[in-house]
Short mmCIF file of C-alpha atoms in Angstrom, two decimals:
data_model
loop_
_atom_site.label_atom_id
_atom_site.label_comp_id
_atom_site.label_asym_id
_atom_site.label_seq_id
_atom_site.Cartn_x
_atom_site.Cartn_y
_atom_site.Cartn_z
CA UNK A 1 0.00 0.00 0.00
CA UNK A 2 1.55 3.40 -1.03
CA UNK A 3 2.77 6.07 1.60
CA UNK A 4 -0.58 8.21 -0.21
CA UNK A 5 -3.15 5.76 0.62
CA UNK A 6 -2.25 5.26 4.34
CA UNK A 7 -2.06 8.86 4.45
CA UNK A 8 -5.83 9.08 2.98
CA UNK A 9 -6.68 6.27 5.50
CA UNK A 10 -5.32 8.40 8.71
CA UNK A 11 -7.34 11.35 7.64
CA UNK A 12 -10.73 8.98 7.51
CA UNK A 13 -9.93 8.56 11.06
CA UNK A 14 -9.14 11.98 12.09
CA UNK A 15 -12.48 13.63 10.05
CA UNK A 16 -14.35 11.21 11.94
CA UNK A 17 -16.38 10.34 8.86
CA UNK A 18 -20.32 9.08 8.19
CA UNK A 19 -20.01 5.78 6.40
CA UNK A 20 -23.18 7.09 4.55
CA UNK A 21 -21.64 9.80 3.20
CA UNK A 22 -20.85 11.27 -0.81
CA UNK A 23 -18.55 13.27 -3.06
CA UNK A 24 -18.28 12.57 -7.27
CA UNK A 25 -17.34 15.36 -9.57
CA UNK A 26 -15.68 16.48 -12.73
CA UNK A 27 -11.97 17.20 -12.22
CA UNK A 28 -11.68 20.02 -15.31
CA UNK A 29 -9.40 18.96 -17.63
CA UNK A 30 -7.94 22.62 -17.62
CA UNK A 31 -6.81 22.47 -14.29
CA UNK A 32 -4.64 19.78 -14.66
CA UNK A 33 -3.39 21.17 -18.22
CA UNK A 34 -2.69 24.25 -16.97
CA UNK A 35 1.00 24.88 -17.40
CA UNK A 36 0.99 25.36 -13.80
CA UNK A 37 -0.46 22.33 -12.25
CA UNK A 38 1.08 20.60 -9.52
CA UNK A 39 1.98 17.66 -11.82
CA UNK A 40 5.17 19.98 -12.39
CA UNK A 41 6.62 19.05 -8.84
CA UNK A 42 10.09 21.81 -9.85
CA UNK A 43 7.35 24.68 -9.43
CA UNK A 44 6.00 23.63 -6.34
CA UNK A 45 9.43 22.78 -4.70
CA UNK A 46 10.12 26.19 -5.39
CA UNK A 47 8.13 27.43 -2.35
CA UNK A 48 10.07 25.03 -0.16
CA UNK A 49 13.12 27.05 -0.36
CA UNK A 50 14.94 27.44 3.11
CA UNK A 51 12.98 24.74 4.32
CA UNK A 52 15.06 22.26 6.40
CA UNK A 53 16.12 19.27 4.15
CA UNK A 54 13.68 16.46 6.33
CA UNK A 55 10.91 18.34 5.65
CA UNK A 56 11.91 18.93 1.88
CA UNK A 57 12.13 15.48 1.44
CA UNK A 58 9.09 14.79 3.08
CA UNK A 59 6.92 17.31 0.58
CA UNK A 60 9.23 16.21 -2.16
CA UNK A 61 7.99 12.20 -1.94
CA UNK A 62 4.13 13.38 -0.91
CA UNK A 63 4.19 15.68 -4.53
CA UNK A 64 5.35 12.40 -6.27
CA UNK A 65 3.21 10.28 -4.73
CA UNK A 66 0.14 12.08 -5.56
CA UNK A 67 1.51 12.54 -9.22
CA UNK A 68 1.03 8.72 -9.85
CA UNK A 69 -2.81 8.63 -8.65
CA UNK A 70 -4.78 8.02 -11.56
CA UNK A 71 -7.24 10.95 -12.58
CA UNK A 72 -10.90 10.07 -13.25
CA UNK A 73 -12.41 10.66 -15.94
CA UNK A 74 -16.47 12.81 -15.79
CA UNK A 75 -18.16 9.66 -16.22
CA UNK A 76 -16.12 7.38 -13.50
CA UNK A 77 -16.61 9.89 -11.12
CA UNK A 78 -20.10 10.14 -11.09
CA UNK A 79 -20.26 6.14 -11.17
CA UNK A 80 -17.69 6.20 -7.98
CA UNK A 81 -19.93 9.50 -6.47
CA UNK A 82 -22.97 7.04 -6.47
CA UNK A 83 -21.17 4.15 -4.85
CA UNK A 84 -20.31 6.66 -2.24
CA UNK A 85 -23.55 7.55 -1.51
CA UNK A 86 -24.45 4.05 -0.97
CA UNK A 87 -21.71 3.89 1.95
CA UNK A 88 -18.75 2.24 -0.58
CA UNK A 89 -15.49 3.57 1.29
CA UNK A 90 -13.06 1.90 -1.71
CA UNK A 91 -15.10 4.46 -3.75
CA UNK A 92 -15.00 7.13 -2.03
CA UNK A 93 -10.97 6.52 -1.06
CA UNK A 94 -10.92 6.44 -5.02
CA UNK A 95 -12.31 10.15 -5.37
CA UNK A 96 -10.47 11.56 -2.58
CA UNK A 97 -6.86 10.25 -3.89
CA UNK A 98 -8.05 11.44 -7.57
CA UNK A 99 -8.39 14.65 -5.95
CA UNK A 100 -5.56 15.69 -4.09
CA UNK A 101 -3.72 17.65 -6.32
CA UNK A 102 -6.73 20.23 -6.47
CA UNK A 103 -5.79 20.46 -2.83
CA UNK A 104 -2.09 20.77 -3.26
CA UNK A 105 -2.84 23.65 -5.75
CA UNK A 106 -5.41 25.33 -3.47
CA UNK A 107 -2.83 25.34 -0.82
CA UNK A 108 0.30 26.84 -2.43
CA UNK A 109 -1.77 30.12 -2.44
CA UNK A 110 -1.99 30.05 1.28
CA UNK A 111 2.18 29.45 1.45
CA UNK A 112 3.98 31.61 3.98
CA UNK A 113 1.08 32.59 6.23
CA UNK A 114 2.13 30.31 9.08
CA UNK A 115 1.96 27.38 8.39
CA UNK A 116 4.09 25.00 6.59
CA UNK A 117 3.49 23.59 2.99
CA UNK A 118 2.49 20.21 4.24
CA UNK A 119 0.36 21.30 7.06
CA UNK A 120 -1.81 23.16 4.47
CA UNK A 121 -2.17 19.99 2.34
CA UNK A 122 -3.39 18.77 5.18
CA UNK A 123 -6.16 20.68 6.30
CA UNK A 124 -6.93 20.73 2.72
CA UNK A 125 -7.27 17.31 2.75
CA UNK A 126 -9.29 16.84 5.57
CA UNK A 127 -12.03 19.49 3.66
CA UNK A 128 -11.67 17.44 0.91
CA UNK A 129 -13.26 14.32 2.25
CA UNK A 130 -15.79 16.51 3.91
CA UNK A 131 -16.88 17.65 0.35
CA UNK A 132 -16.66 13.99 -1.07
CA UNK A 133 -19.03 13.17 2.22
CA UNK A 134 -21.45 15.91 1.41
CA UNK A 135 -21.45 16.05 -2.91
CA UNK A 136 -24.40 15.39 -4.51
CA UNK A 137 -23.83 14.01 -8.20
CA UNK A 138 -27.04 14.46 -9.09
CA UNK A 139 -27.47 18.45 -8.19
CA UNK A 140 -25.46 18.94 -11.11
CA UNK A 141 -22.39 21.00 -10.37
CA UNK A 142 -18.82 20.35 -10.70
CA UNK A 143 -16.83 18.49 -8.02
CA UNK A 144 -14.17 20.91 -8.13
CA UNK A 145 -16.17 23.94 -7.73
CA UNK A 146 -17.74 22.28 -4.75
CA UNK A 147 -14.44 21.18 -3.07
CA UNK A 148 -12.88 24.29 -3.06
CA UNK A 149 -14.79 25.47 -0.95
CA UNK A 150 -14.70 23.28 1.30
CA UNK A 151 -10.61 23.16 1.10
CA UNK A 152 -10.59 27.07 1.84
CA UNK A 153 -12.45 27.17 4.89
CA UNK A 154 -10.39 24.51 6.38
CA UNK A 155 -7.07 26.00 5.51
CA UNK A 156 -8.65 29.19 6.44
CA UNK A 157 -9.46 28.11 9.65
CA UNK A 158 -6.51 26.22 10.51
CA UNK A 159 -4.39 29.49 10.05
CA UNK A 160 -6.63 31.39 11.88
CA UNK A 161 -6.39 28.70 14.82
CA UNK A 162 -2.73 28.36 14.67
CA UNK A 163 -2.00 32.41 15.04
CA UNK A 164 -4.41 32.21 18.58
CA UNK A 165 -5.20 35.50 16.87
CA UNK A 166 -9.08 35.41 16.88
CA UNK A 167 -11.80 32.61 17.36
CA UNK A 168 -14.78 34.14 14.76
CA UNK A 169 -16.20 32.48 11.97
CA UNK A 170 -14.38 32.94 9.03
CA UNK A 171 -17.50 34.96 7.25
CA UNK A 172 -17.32 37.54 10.40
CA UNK A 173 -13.71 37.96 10.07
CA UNK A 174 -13.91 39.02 6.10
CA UNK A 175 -16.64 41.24 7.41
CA UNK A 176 -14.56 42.87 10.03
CA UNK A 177 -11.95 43.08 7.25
CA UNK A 178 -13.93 44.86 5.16
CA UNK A 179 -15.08 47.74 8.01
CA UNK A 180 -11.44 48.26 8.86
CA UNK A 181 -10.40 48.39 5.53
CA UNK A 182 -12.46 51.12 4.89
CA UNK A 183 -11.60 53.08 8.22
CA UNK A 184 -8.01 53.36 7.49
CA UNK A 185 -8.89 54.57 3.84
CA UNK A 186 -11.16 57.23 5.28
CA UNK A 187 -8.39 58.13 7.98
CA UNK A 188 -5.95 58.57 5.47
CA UNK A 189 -8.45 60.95 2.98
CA UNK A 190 -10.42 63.03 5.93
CA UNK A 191 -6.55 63.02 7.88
CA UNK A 192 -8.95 62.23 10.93
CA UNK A 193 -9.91 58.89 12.60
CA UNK A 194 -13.37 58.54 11.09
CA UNK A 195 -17.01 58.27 12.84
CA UNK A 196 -19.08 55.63 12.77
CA UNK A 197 -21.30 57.68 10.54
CA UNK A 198 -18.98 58.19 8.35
CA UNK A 199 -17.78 54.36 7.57
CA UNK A 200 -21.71 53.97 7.25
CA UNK A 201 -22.47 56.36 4.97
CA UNK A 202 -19.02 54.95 3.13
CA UNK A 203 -20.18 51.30 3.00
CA UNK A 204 -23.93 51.60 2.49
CA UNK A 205 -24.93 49.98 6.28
CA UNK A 206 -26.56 51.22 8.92
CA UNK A 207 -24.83 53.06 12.10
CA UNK A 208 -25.95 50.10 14.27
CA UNK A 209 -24.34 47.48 12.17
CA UNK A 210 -21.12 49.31 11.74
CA UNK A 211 -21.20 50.48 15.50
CA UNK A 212 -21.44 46.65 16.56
CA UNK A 213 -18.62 45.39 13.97
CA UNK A 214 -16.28 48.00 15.57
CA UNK A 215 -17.40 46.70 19.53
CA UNK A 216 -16.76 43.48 18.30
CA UNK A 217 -13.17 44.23 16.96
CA UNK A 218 -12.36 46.27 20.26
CA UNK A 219 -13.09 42.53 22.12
CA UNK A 220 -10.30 41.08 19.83
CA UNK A 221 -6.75 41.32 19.42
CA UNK A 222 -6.14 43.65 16.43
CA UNK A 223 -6.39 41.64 12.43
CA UNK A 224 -3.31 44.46 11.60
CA UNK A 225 -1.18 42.84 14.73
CA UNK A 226 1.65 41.28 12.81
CA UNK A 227 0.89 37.39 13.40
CA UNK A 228 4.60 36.82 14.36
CA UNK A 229 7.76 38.59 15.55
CA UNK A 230 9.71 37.92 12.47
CA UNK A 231 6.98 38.82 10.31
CA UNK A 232 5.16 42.28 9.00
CA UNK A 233 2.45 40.29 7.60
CA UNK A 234 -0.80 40.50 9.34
CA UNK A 235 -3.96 38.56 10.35
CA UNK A 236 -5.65 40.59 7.45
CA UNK A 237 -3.15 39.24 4.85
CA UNK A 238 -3.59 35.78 5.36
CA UNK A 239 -7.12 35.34 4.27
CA UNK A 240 -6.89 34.19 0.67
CA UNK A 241 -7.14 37.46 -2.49
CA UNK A 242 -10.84 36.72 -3.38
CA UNK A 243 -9.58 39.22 -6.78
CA UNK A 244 -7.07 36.56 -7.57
CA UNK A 245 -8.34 34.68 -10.66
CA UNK A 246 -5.38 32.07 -11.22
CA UNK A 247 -6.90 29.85 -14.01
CA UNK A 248 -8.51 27.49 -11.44
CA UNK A 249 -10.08 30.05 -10.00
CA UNK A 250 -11.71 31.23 -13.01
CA UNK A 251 -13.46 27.93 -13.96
CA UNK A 252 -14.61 26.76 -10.62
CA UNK A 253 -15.69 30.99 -10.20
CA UNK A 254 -17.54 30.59 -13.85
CA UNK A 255 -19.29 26.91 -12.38
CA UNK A 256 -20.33 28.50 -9.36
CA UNK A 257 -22.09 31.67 -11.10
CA UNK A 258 -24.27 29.55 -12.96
CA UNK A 259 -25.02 27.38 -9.84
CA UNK A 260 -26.02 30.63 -7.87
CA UNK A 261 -28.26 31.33 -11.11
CA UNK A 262 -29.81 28.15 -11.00
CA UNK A 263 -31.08 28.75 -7.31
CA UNK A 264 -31.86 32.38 -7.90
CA UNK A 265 -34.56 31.29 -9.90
CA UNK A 266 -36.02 29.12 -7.21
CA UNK A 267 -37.03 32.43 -5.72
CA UNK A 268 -39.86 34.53 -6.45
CA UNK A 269 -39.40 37.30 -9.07
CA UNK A 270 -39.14 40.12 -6.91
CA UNK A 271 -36.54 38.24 -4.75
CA UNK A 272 -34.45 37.39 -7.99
CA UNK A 273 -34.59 40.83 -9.10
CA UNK A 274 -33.65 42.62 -5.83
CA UNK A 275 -30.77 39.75 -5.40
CA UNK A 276 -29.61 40.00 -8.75
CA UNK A 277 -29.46 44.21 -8.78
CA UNK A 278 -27.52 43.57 -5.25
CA UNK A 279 -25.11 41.56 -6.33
CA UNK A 280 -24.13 41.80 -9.61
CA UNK A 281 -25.95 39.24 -11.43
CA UNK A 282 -28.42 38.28 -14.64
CA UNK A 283 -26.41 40.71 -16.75
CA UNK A 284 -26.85 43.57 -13.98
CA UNK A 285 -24.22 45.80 -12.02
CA UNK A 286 -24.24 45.66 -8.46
CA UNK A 287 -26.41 48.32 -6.91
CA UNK A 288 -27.10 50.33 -3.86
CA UNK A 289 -30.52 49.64 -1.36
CA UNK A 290 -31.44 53.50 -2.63
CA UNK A 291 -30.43 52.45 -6.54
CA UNK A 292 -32.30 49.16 -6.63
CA UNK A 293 -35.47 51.24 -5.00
CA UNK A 294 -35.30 54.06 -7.45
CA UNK A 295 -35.30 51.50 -10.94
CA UNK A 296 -38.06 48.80 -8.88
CA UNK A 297 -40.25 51.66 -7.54
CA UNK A 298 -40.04 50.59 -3.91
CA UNK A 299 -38.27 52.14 -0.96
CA UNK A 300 -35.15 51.43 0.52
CA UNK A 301 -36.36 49.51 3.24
CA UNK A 302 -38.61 47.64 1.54
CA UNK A 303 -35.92 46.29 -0.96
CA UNK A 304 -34.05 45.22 2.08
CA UNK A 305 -36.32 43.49 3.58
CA UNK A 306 -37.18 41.89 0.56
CA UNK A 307 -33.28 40.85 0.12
CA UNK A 308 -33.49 39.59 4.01
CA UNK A 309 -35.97 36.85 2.59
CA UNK A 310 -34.46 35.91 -0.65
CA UNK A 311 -30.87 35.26 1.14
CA UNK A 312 -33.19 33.08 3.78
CA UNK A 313 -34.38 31.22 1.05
CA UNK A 314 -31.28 31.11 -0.64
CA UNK A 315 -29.74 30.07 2.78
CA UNK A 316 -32.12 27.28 3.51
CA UNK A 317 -31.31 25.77 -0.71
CA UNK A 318 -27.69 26.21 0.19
CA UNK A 319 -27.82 24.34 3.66
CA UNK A 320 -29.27 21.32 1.29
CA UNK A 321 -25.98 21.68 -0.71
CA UNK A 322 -23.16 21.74 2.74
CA UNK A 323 -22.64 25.41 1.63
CA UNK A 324 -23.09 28.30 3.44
CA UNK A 325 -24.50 31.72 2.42
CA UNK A 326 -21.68 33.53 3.46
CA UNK A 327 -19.21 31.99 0.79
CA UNK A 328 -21.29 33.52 -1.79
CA UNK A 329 -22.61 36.48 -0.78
CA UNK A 330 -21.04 39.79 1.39
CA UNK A 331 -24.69 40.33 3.30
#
């Protein structure tokens, strides 16, 4: 048995697994054509630079193990995705070894944010077979799409864990993110620490919500606190670049759009169209509360209370799916 499969077989035991559970997808063949997919191991040893020589060694032989597992192909993962579902673990050991160079990949972007190369791959892992637990074949999206996800939240909140830094969901954290962000660029423009009014009026939200995002940040240690002595990068850094469109990114990004279509239009219209103004979508650009009111006719409270119950409904299709609302949306 290779050094790869007892390594999938530890991580059943630490994910604590149902036997009932799923996963099947489509592994894009651009991915893995991509000129730079982990198959070219020179690329990825790259990052390892500096890195004592045992642990070098150690990433070196897990890259080249991983190289030799045999890709499926669209049609043999669906077939193994089903025999997952009915509780077969050679099948679903199949899909999670076919797999784990999406992870590797998804990984290298989170390289130098405190932890190690192979301690990435590892969390990744372990979100991997969460996804191949929760995947649905038949809901029609791509495995990929799906498992990256997953692999980002658990890399995402394995850094977070190791810096001791903060203990929020990782949705609240991107929020925070975005309210300091904007504080420091208004402190730097108005050459005065701004109000709470201010950031409001900046971002669109209401005084209460901004005025409880900033208690909430005085309760934790600071996201710009370096995360280590030796270091100037910062709890804000290490969250992945959701702007950075490396060419996996841009197909499981694409896959995902038309998924979120395909639920929009479980909604009623007026939901669809308030959503879809908000965000960006169905061919429009995203909109203010006031905008969306002025082009539906309605006024700005109504349209957010009517996008308060099409992102509960949207919520409730996604919780069917192991997603979250949160990983789509900035509500």
């Amino acid at each position: 048995m290779s050094q790869s499969t007892l390594k999938v077989n530890e991580l059943y035991d630490e994910a604590d697994l149902d036997e009932n559970s799923t996963e099947a997808d489509d592994f894009d063949e651009a991915l893995l054509k991509d000129e730079d997919d982990v198959a070219n191991l020179d690329e990825d040893l790259d990052l390892l630079q500096g890195v004592n020589q045992r642990v070098l060694d150690a990433t070196q032989l897990y890259l080249g193990e991983i190289g030799f597992s045999p890709l499926l192909t669209a049609e043999e993962e669906v077939l193994f995705a089903r025999r997952a579902l009915r509780g077969d673990i050679a099948a679903r050991q199949r899909m999670i070894e076919s797999n784990l160079r999406l992870v590797v990949k998804i990984s290298r972007r989170y390289s130098n944010r405190g932890l190690a190369l192979l301690d990435l791959i590892e969390e990744g892992n372990l979100g991997l077979i969460r996804a191949v637990e929760k995947f649905d074949p038949e809901r029609g999206f791509r495995f990929s799409t799906y498992a990256t996800w997953w692999i980002r939240q658990t890399i995402e909140r394995a850094i977070m864990n190791q810096t001791r830094t903060i203990r929020l969901p990782i949705h609240i954290v991107k929020e925070l993110n975005v309210y300091l962000r904007t504080a420091r660029e208004l402190a730097h423009k108005l050459d005065h620490e701004p109000s709470v009014e201010e950031i409001a009026e900046k971002l669109d939200k209401s005084v209460e919500d901004v005025s409880r995002m900033m208690r909430l940040n005085e309760r934790i240690t600071s996201v710009d606190t370096p995360i280590s002595g030796d270091s100037d990068k910062a709890l804000l850094d290490i969250l992945s670049d959701e702007n950075d469109s490396g060419p996996e990114t841009t197909i499981q990004d694409d896959d995902m759009k038309q998924s979120i279509v395909k639920w929009l239009f479980e909604l009623n219209a007026k939901q669809r169209e308030v959503l879809a103004r908000r965000f960006g979508l169905l061919g429009y650009e995203a909109e203010t509360l006031e905008d969306v009111g002025r082009e539906i006719g309605l006024t700005r409270e109504r349209v957010r209370q009517i996008q308060v119950e099409g992102l509960r409904r949207l919520r409730d299709i996604l919780h069917t799916q192991g997603l979250n609302i949160e990983s789509l949306f900035r509500t």
